[in-house]
Amino acid sequence: MGLPGVEAVRSAQGALRLTVRDVARVLPPLLALCAARGATPKRLATHHASLEDVFMALAGRTLRTLADDEAA
Protein backbone atom coordinates (compact mmCIF):
# COMPACT_ATOMS: atom_id res chain seq x y z
CA MET A 1 0.00 0.00 0.00
CA GLY A 2 1.56 3.29 -1.07
CA LEU A 3 0.85 6.64 0.46
CA PRO A 4 -0.69 9.21 -1.87
CA GLY A 5 1.74 12.03 -2.55
CA VAL A 6 4.91 10.00 -1.88
CA GLU A 7 7.05 10.09 -5.02
CA ALA A 8 10.05 8.07 -3.83
CA VAL A 9 11.33 6.19 -0.79
CA ARG A 10 15.02 5.57 -0.10
CA SER A 11 16.65 3.68 2.74
CA ALA A 12 19.96 5.08 3.94
CA GLN A 13 21.88 4.59 7.19
CA GLY A 14 18.95 2.95 8.98
CA ALA A 15 16.52 5.71 8.01
CA LEU A 16 13.79 6.06 5.42
CA ARG A 17 13.82 9.16 3.24
CA LEU A 18 10.65 10.08 1.42
CA THR A 19 10.36 12.45 -1.50
CA VAL A 20 7.03 14.29 -1.48
CA ARG A 21 5.65 17.44 -3.07
CA ASP A 22 3.30 18.46 -0.25
CA VAL A 23 4.49 17.63 3.28
CA ALA A 24 1.31 18.93 4.89
CA ARG A 25 -0.78 16.52 2.82
CA VAL A 26 1.46 13.46 3.30
CA LEU A 27 2.37 13.82 6.99
CA PRO A 28 -0.99 12.96 8.64
CA PRO A 29 -1.50 9.67 6.73
CA LEU A 30 2.19 8.82 7.18
CA LEU A 31 1.96 9.21 10.96
CA ALA A 32 -1.31 7.24 10.99
CA LEU A 33 0.36 4.41 9.05
CA CYS A 34 3.28 4.39 11.51
CA ALA A 35 0.86 4.21 14.46
CA ALA A 36 -1.17 1.43 12.81
CA ARG A 37 2.03 -0.61 12.39
CA GLY A 38 3.25 0.13 15.91
CA ALA A 39 6.19 2.19 14.70
CA THR A 40 7.28 5.38 16.40
CA PRO A 41 9.37 7.77 14.31
CA LYS A 42 12.57 8.74 16.17
CA ARG A 43 13.24 11.78 14.02
CA LEU A 44 11.29 13.73 11.45
CA ALA A 45 12.88 16.43 9.35
CA THR A 46 11.90 18.29 6.21
CA HIS A 47 14.19 19.60 3.52
CA HIS A 48 13.34 21.80 0.56
CA ALA A 49 15.13 20.79 -2.60
CA SER A 50 18.01 23.05 -3.58
CA LEU A 51 19.15 23.67 -7.12
CA GLU A 52 21.94 21.14 -6.56
CA ASP A 53 19.39 18.54 -5.36
CA VAL A 54 17.44 19.02 -8.56
CA PHE A 55 20.60 18.79 -10.67
CA MET A 56 21.62 15.58 -8.88
CA ALA A 57 18.21 14.06 -9.49
CA LEU A 58 18.43 14.86 -13.19
CA ALA A 59 22.13 14.35 -13.91
CA GLY A 60 23.10 11.84 -11.24
CA ARG A 61 26.35 13.63 -10.43
CA THR A 62 27.45 16.85 -8.75
CA LEU A 63 29.03 19.72 -10.63
CA ARG A 64 32.28 19.01 -8.74
CA THR A 65 32.29 15.40 -10.01
CA LEU A 66 31.66 16.60 -13.55
CA ALA A 67 34.55 19.10 -13.30
CA ASP A 68 36.87 16.41 -11.90
CA ASP A 69 35.95 14.10 -14.79
CA GLU A 70 36.72 16.82 -17.34
CA ALA A 71 40.09 17.60 -15.70
CA ALA A 72 41.17 13.94 -15.76
XYZ file of C-alpha atoms in Angstrom:
72
model
C 0.000 0.000 0.000
C 1.558 3.288 -1.073
C 0.848 6.639 0.464
C -0.694 9.213 -1.867
C 1.738 12.030 -2.553
C 4.910 9.997 -1.884
C 7.046 10.089 -5.021
C 10.048 8.068 -3.835
C 11.330 6.185 -0.795
C 15.019 5.567 -0.095
C 16.645 3.677 2.740
C 19.963 5.082 3.944
C 21.877 4.589 7.193
C 18.950 2.948 8.976
C 16.519 5.709 8.009
C 13.795 6.058 5.420
C 13.819 9.161 3.244
C 10.649 10.084 1.422
C 10.365 12.447 -1.503
C 7.033 14.295 -1.482
C 5.649 17.445 -3.067
C 3.296 18.463 -0.250
C 4.492 17.631 3.283
C 1.307 18.929 4.894
C -0.781 16.517 2.816
C 1.465 13.460 3.302
C 2.371 13.818 6.985
C -0.989 12.956 8.640
C -1.502 9.665 6.735
C 2.189 8.818 7.185
C 1.961 9.213 10.959
C -1.311 7.241 10.991
C 0.358 4.408 9.049
C 3.280 4.394 11.506
C 0.857 4.211 14.455
C -1.165 1.426 12.813
C 2.032 -0.606 12.388
C 3.251 0.125 15.912
C 6.192 2.193 14.704
C 7.284 5.381 16.403
C 9.374 7.769 14.313
C 12.569 8.737 16.166
C 13.239 11.781 14.024
C 11.293 13.726 11.452
C 12.880 16.434 9.354
C 11.904 18.288 6.207
C 14.192 19.602 3.519
C 13.338 21.803 0.559
C 15.132 20.794 -2.604
C 18.010 23.049 -3.583
C 19.146 23.669 -7.124
C 21.940 21.141 -6.555
C 19.389 18.543 -5.357
C 17.440 19.020 -8.564
C 20.597 18.794 -10.668
C 21.620 15.581 -8.880
C 18.208 14.055 -9.491
C 18.428 14.863 -13.194
C 22.133 14.348 -13.912
C 23.097 11.842 -11.236
C 26.352 13.633 -10.432
C 27.454 16.845 -8.752
C 29.034 19.721 -10.632
C 32.279 19.009 -8.743
C 32.288 15.401 -10.011
C 31.662 16.596 -13.555
C 34.551 19.098 -13.297
C 36.865 16.407 -11.903
C 35.947 14.096 -14.791
C 36.717 16.820 -17.338
C 40.087 17.598 -15.703
C 41.174 13.944 -15.764
